Coordinates of C-alpha atoms and ligand atoms in Angstrom, one line a residue:
X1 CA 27.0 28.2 7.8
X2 CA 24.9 26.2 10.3
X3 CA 24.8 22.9 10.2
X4 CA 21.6 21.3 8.6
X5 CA 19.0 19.3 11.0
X6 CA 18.5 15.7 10.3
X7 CA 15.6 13.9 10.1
X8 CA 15.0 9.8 9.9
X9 CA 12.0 8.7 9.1
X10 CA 10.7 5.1 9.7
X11 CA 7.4 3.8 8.0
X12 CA 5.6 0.6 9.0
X13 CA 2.6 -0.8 7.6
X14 CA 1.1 -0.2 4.1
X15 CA 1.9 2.5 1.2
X16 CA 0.2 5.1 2.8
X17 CA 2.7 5.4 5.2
X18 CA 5.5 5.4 2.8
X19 CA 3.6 8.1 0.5
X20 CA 2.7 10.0 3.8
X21 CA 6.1 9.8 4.9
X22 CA 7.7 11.4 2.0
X23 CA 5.2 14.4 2.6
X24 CA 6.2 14.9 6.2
X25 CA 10.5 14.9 4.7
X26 CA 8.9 17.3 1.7
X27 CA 7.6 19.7 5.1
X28 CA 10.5 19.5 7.1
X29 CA 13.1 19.8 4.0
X30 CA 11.3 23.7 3.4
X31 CA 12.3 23.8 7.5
X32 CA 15.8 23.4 6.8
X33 CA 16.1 19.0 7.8
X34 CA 18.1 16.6 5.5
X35 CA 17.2 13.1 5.4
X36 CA 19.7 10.4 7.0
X37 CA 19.5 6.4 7.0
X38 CA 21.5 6.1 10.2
X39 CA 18.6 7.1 13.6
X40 CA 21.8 7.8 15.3
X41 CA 22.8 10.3 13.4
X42 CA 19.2 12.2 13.7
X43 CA 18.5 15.5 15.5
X44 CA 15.0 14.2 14.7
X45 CA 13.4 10.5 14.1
X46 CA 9.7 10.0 13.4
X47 CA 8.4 6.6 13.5
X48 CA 4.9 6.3 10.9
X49 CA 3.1 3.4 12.5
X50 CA 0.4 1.0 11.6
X51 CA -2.0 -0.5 13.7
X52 CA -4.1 -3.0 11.6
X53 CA -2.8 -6.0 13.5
X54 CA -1.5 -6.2 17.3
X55 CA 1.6 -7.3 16.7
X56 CA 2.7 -4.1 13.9
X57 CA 1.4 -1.9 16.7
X58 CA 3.5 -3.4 19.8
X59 CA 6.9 -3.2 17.1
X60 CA 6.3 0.4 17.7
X61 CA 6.8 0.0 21.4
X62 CA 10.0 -2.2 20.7
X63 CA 11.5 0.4 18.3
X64 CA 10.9 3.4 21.1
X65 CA 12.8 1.1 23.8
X66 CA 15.5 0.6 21.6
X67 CA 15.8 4.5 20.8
X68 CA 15.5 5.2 24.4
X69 CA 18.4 3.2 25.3
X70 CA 20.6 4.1 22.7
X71 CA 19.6 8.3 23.5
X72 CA 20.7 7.4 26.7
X73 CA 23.7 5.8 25.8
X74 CA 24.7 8.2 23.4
X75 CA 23.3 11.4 26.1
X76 CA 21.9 12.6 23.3
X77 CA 18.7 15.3 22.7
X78 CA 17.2 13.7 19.5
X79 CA 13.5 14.2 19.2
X80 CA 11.6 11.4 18.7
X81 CA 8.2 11.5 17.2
X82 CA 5.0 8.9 16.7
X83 CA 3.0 9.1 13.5
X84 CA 0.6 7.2 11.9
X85 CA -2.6 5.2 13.0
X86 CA -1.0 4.1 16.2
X87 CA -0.6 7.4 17.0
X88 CA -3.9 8.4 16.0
X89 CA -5.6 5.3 18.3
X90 CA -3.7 5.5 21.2
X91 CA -2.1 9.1 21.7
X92 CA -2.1 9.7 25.0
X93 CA -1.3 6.3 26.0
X94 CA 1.9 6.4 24.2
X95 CA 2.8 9.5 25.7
X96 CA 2.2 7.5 29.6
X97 CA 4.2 4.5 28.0
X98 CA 6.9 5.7 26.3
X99 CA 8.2 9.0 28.2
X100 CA 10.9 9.1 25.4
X101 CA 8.4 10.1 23.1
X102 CA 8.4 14.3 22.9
X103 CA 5.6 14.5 20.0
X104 CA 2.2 12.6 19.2
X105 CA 0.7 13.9 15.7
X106 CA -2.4 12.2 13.7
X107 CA -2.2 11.1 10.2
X108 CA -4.4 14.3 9.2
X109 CA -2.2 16.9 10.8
X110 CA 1.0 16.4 9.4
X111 CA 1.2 19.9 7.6
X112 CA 1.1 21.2 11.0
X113 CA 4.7 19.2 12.0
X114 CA 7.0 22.8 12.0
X115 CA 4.9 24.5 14.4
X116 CA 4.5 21.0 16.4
X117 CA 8.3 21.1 16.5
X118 CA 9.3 24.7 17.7
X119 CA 6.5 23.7 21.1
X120 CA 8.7 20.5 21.6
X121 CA 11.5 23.0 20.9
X122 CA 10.1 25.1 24.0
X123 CA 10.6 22.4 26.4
X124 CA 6.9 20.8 26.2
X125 CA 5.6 17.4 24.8
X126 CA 2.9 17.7 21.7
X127 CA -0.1 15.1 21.2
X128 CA -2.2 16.3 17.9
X129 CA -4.5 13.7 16.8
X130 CA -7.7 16.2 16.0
X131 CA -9.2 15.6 12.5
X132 CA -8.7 19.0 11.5
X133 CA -11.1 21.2 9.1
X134 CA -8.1 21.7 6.5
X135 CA -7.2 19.8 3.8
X136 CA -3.5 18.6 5.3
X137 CA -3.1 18.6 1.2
X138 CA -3.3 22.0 0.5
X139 CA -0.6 22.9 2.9
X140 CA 2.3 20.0 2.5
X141 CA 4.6 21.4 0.1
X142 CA 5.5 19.4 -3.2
X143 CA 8.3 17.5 -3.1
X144 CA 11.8 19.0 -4.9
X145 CA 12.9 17.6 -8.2
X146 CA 16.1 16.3 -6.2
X147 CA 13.9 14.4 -3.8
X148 CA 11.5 12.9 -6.7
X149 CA 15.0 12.0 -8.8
X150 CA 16.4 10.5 -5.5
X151 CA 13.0 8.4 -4.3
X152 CA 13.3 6.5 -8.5
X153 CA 10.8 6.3 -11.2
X154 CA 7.9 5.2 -9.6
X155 CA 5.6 6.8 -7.0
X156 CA 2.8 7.1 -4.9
X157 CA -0.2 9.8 -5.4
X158 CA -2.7 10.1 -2.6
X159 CA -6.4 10.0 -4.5
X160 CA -8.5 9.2 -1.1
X161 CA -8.2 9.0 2.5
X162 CA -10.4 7.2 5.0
X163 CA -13.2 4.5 4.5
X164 CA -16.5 4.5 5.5
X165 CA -16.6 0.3 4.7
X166 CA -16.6 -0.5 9.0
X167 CA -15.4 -4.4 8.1
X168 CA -16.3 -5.4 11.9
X169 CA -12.6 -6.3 12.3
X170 CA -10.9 -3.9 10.7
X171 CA -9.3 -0.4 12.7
X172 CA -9.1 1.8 9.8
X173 CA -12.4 3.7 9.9
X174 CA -11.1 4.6 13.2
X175 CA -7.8 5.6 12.7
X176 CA -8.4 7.2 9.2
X177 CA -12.1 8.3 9.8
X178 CA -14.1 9.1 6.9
X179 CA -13.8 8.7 2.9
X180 CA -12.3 11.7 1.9
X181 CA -11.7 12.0 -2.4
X182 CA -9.1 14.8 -3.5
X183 CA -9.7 16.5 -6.6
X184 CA -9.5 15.6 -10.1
X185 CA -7.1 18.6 -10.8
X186 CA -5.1 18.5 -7.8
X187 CA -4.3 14.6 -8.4
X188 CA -3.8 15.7 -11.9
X189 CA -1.6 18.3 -10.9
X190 CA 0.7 16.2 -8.9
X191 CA 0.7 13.8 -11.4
X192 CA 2.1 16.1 -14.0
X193 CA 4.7 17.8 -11.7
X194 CA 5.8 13.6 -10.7
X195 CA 6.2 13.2 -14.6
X196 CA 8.1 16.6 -15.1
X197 CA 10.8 15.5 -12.9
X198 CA 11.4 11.7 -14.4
X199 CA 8.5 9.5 -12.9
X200 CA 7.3 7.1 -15.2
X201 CA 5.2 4.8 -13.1
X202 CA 2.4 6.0 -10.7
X203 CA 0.2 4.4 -8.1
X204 CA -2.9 5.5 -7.1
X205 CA -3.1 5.0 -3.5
X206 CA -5.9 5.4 -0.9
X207 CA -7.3 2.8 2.1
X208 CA -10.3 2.5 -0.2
X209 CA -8.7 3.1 -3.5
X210 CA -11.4 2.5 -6.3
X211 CA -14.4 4.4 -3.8
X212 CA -12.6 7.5 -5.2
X213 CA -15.1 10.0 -5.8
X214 CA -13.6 13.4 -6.7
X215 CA -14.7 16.6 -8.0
X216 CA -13.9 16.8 -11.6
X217 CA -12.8 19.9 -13.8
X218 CA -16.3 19.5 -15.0
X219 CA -17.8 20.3 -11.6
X220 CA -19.2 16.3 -11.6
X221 CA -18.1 13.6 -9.6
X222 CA -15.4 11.1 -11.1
X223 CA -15.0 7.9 -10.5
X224 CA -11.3 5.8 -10.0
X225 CA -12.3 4.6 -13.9
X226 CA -12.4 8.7 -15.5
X227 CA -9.5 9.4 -13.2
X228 CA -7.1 6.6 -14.5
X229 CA -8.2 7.4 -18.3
X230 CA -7.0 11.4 -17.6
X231 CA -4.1 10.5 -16.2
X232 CA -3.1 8.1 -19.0
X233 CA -3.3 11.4 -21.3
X234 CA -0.3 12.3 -19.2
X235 CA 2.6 12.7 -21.9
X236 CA 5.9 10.5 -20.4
X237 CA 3.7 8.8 -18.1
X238 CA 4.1 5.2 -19.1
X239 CA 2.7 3.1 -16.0
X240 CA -0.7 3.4 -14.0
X241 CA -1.6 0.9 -10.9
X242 CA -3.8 1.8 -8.4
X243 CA -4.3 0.1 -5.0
X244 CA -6.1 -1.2 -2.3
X245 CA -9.8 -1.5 -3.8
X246 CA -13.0 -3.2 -2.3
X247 CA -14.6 -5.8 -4.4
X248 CA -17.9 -3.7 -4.0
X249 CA -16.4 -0.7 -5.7
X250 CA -15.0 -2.6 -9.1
X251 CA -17.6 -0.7 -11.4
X252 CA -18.3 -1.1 -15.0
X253 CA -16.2 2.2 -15.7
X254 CA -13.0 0.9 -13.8
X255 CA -13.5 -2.7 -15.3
X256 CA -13.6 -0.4 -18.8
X257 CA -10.0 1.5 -18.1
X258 CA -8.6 -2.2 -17.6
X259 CA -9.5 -2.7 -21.2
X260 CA -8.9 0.4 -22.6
X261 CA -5.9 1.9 -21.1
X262 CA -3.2 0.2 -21.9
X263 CA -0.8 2.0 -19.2
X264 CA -3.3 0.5 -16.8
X265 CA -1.0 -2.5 -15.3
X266 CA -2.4 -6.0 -15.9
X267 CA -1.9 -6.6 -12.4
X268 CA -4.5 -5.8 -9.3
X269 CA -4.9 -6.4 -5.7
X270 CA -8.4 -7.2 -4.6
X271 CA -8.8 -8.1 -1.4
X272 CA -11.5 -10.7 -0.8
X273 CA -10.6 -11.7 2.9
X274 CA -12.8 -14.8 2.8
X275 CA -14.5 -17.3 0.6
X276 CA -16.9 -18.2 3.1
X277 CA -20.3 -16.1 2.4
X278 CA -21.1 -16.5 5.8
X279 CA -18.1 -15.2 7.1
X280 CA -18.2 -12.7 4.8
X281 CA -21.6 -11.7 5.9
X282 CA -19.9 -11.4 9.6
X283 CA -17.2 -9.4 8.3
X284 CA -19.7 -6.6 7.1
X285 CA -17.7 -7.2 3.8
X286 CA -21.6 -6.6 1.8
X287 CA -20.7 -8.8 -0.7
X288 CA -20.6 -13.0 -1.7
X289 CA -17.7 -15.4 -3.1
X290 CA -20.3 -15.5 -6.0
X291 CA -19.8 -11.5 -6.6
X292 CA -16.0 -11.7 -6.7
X293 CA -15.8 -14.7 -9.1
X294 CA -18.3 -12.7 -11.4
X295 CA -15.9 -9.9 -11.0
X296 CA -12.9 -11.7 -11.8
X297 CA -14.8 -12.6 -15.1
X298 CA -15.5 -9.8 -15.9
X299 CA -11.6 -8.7 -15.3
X300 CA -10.4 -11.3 -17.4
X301 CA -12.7 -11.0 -20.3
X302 CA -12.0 -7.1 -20.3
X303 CA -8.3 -7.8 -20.0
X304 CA -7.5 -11.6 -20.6
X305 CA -4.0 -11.1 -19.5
X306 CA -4.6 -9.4 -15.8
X307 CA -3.5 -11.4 -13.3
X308 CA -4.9 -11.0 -9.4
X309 CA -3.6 -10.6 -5.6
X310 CA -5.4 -10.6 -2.9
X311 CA -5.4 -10.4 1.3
X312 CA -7.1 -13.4 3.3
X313 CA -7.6 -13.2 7.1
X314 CA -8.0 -16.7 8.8
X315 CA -9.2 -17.9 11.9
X316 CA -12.1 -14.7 12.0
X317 CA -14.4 -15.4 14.9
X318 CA -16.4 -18.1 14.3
X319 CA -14.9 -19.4 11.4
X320 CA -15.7 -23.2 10.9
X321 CA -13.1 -25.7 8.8
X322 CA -15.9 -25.9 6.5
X323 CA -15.7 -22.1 5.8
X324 CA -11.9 -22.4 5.9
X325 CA -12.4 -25.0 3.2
X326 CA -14.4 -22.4 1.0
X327 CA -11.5 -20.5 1.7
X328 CA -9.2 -22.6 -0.4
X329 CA -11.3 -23.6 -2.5
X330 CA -11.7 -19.9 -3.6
X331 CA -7.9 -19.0 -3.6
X332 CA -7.6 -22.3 -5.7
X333 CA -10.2 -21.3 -7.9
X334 CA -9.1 -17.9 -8.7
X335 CA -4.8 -19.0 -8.9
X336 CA -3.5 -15.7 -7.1
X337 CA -0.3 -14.5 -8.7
X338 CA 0.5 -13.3 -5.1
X339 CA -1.2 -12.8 -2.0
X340 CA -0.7 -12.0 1.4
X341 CA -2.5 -13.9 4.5
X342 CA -3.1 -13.4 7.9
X343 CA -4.0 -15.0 11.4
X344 CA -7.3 -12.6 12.4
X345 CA -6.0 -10.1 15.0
X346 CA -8.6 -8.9 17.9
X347 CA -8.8 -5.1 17.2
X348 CA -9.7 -3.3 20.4
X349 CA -12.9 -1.2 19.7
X350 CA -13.9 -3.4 16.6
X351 CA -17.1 -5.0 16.2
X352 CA -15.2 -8.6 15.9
X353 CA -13.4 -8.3 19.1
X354 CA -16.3 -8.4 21.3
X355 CA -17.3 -11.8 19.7
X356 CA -17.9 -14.6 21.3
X357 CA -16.2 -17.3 19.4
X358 CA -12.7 -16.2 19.0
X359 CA -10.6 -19.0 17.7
X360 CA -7.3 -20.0 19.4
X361 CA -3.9 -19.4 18.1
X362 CA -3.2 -23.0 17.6
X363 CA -6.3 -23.1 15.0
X364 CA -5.5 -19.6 13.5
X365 CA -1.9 -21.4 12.5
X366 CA -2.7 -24.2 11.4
X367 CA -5.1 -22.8 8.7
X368 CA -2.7 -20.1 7.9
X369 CA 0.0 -22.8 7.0
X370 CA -2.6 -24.8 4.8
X371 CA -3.5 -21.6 3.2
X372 CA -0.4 -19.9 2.7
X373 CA 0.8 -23.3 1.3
X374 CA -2.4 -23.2 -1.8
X375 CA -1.0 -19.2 -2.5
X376 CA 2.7 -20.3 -2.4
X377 CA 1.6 -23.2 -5.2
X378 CA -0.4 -20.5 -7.4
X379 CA 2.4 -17.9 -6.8
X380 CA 5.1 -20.3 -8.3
X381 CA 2.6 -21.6 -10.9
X382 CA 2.2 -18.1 -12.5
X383 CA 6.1 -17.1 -12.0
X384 CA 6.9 -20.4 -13.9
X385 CA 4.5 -19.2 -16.4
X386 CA 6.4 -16.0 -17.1
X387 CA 9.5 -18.7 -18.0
X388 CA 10.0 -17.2 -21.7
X389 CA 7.6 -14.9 -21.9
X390 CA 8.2 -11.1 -23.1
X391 CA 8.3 -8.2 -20.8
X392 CA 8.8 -4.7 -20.6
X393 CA 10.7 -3.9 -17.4
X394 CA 11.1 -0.2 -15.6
X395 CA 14.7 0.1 -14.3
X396 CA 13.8 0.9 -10.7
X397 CA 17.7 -0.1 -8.5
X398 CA 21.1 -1.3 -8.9
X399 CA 21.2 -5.2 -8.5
X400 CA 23.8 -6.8 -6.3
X401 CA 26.7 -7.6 -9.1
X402 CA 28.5 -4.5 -10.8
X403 CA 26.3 -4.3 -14.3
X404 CA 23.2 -5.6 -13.2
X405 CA 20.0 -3.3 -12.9
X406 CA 16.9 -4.8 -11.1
X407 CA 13.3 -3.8 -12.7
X408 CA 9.6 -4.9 -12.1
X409 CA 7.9 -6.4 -14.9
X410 CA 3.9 -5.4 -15.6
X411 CA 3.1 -7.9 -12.5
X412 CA 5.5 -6.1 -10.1
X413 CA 8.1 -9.0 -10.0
X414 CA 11.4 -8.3 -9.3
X415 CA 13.7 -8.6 -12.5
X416 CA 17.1 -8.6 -12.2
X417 CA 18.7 -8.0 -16.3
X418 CA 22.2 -7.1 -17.4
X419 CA 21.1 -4.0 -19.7
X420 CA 24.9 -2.1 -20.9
X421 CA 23.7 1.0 -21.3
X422 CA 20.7 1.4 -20.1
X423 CA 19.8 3.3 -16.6
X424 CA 17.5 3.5 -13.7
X425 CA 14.6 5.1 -15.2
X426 CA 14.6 3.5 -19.0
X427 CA 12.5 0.4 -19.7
X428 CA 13.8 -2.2 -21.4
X429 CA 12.1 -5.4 -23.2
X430 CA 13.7 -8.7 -22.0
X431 CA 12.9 -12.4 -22.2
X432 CA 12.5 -14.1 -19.0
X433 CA 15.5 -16.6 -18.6
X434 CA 15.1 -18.1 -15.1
X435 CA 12.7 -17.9 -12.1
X436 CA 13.9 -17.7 -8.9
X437 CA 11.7 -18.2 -5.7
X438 CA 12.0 -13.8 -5.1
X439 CA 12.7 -12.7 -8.6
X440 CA 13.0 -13.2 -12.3
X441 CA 16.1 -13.1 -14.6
X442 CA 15.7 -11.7 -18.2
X443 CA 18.1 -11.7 -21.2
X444 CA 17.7 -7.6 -23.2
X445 CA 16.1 -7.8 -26.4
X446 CA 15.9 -3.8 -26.9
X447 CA 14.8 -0.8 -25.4
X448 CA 11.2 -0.2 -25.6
X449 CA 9.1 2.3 -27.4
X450 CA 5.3 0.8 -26.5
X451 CA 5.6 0.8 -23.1
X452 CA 2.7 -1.4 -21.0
X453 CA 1.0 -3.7 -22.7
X454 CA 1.9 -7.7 -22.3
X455 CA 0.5 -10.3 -25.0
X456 CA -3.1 -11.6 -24.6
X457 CA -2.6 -14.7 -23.2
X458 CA -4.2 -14.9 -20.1
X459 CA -1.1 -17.0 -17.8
X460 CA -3.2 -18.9 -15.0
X461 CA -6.5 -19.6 -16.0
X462 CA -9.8 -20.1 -13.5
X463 CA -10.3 -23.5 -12.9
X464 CA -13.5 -24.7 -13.9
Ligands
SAM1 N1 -9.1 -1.6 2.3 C1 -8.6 -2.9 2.1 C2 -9.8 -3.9 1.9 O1 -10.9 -3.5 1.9 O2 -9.5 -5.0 1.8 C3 -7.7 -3.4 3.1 C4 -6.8 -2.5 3.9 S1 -6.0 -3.1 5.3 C5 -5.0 -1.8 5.6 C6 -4.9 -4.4 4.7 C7 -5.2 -5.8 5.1 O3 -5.0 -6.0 6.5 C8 -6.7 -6.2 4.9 O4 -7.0 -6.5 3.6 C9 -6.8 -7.4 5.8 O5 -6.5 -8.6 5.1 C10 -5.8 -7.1 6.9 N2 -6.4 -6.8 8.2 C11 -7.1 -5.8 8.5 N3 -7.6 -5.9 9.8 C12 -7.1 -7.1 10.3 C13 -7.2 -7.8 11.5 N4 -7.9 -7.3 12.5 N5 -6.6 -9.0 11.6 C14 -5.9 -9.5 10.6 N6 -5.7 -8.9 9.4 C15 -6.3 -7.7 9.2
SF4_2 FE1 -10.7 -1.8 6.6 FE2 -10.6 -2.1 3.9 FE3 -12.8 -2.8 5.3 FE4 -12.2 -0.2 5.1 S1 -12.8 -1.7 3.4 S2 -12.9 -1.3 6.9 S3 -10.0 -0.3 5.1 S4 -10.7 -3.7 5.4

């Protein structure tokens, strides 16, 4: 019997590329590839790149110099392929920079990867980065119950693609073009099928998450709010998140499923990049600090224990200390259970690059440290909060120490339990004992029949 073709599969960047790469291993598994950790061991690697700031696109250029070398050194004929937005932007100049590299292909062609392959397989290098007429979702194969069972009990669906927002410093419109909504029934579909073979957690995913605007079974358009309350009919499906929204598209409906769905995780990430309105205003974000407070409000009153992430860029062009200061102020007001901040990246092609006042490094650090130290406070503020508190925990991974199973609590911490009995997949209620600086420790009260919701108590409140 012949030998079957491995395949590694590297994924930078955000969930997208992770849900994306599981479809291109789903394609090539129905072409006869395995999946293997070790690149050395690959008859194929694929590298799924992101290119939302210029330092995650050069690692892609770092990783390909390492693989060259170690082809070389091994004299092997591994093909190496580029995916993702960095393939998407710069296609043919990856092909002149890296001559390792034997296949380009776009995020929106990835159903066509086997015929891609057998052209490489005929001696020539491939660069597909078209934005094809076909729906890439109607031709990559589902996954296999084997591949579901192996990836855990949690998983991404696909419910948009593409944004239409243009945030002037932002690459995505370009690399993902337009917003593109799936349908109701075939998000549905893939739903159930995830369920069927032992999923109990699902996340919505798309670059624009809560634009979603999909045909429904009723021939209307649905919104991310109709979407999330059929999917919670889903019998076995105990956990809903969805992610990344837009502060623009948090509508009354979606608000609604936040208090009415109670597999709806209290936990969302809404990006508000800024608390400066006028920076805002610069960022094309088309919308004030005043709207996101009102829509943190209105979160909290709808579901009094949610608690809030966001992203934060500093140092955007232009950007005075006195709109840093709003900055703070903002991320002090709201006390972040997490967040994630950046140094503003110049995006080739991006309204913000061509600005005039682009701020140096040394400024761009310096506010990132004073910034990242306000989120580090409110992170350990609502972690020391969860000291004691209830929780029901999905079982997602082995921990470190024989006996020990690692879960994520409704606010996607890390919790590491000691649960005899129990497996990767059950949920279990525990008591949090201790909080550490990555993770949570809980003591197993009892297995848990009513899955999702936490008490009332809202755990960091808005200061005044
Ligand atoms: N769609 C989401 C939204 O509207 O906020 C964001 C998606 S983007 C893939 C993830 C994060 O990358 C953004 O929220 C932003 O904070 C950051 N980002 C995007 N472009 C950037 C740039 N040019 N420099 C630094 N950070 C950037
Ligand atoms: Fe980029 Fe998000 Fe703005 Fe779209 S809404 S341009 S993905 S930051």
């Amino acid at each position: 019997m012949q030998e079957p073709r491995k395949l590694y599969v590297k994924s930078f960047g955000c969930q997208m590329n992770v849900y994306d790469s599981q479809r291109m291993a789903d394609a090539l598994a129905k072409e006869g590839y395995v999946e293997t950790q070790d690149p050395a061991d690959a008859d194929l690697v694929i590298l799924n790149t992101c290119h939302i700031r210029e330092k995650a696109a050069e690692k892609v250029y770092s990783e390909l110099g390492r693989l060259r070398k170690a082809k070389q050194d091994a004299g092997s004929d591994t093909t190496i392929a580029v995916a993702g937005c960095v393939a998407q932007a710069e296609g043919a100049e990856i092909m002149k920079r890296a001559p390792v590299v034997d296949l380009v292909v776009g995020p929106q062609s990835y159903h066509r990867l086997p015929e891609m392959l057998e052209k490489v397989r005929d001696g020539k290098r491939v660069v597909d980065t078209e934005f094809p007429a076909e729906d890439k979702f109607d031709h990559l194969p589902a996954p296999s119950a084997a591949a579901t069972k192996k990836r855990g009990p949690t998983a991404f669906v696909t419910v948009q693609e593409g944004c239409d927002k243009f945030c002037t410093f932002c690459v995505v419109p370009y690399t993902r073009g337009a917003e593109v909504s799936r349908s109701v029934s075939k998000i549905v579909g893939e739903a159930r099928a995830l369920v069927d073979q032992g999923v109990r957690e699902i996340t919505l995913i798309g670059q624009n998450v809560n634009a979603f605007h999909g045909e429904g079974p009723d021939g209307r358009t649905w919104g991310l709010g109709r979407l999330l309350e059929e999917l919670a009919s889903i019998n076995g499906l105990a956990r809903l998140r969805y992610t990344t929204s837009h502060p623009r598209d948090m509508d009354d409906g979606l608000i609604a499923a936040h208090r009415d769905l109670p597999q709806l995780m209290p936990y969302l990430h809404l990006p508000v990049q800024s608390g400066s309105d006028r920076i805002l205003a610069a960022m094309n974000r088309k919308h004030g600090r005043d709207t996101y407070f009102e829509i943190i409000d209105k979160l909290r009153a709808a579901r009094p224990d949610i608690a809030l992430s966001s992203d934060f860029i500093v140092g955007f062009p232009g950007e005075t200390e006195a709109d840093f200061e709003d900055t703070l102020d903002l991320a002090r007001r709201v006390g972040f259970a997490s967040a994630y901040s950046f140094k503003y990246s110049i995006r080739p092609g991006t309204p913000a690059a061509e600005h005039d006042h682009q701020l140096s490094e040394e400024v761009k650090s310096e506010r990132l440290a004073r910034l990242h130290q306000v989120l580090e406070a409110s992170k350990t503020a609502f972690d020391r909060a969860c000291m004691g508190r209830r929780f029901d925990i999905l079982l997602e991974k082995p921990g470190r120490l024989p006996g020990q199973l690692i879960g994520r609590s409704p606010y996607l911490q890390s919790v590491v339990v000691t649960a005899p009995g129990a497996g990767i997949g059950d949920f279990v209620t525990v008591d949090i004992t201790d909080v550490g600086p990555n993770s949570l420790a809980g003591q197993v009260v009892d297995a848990v029949e009513d899955r999702g919701r936490t008490s009332d108590r809202p755990l960091v409140a808005m200061e005044a």
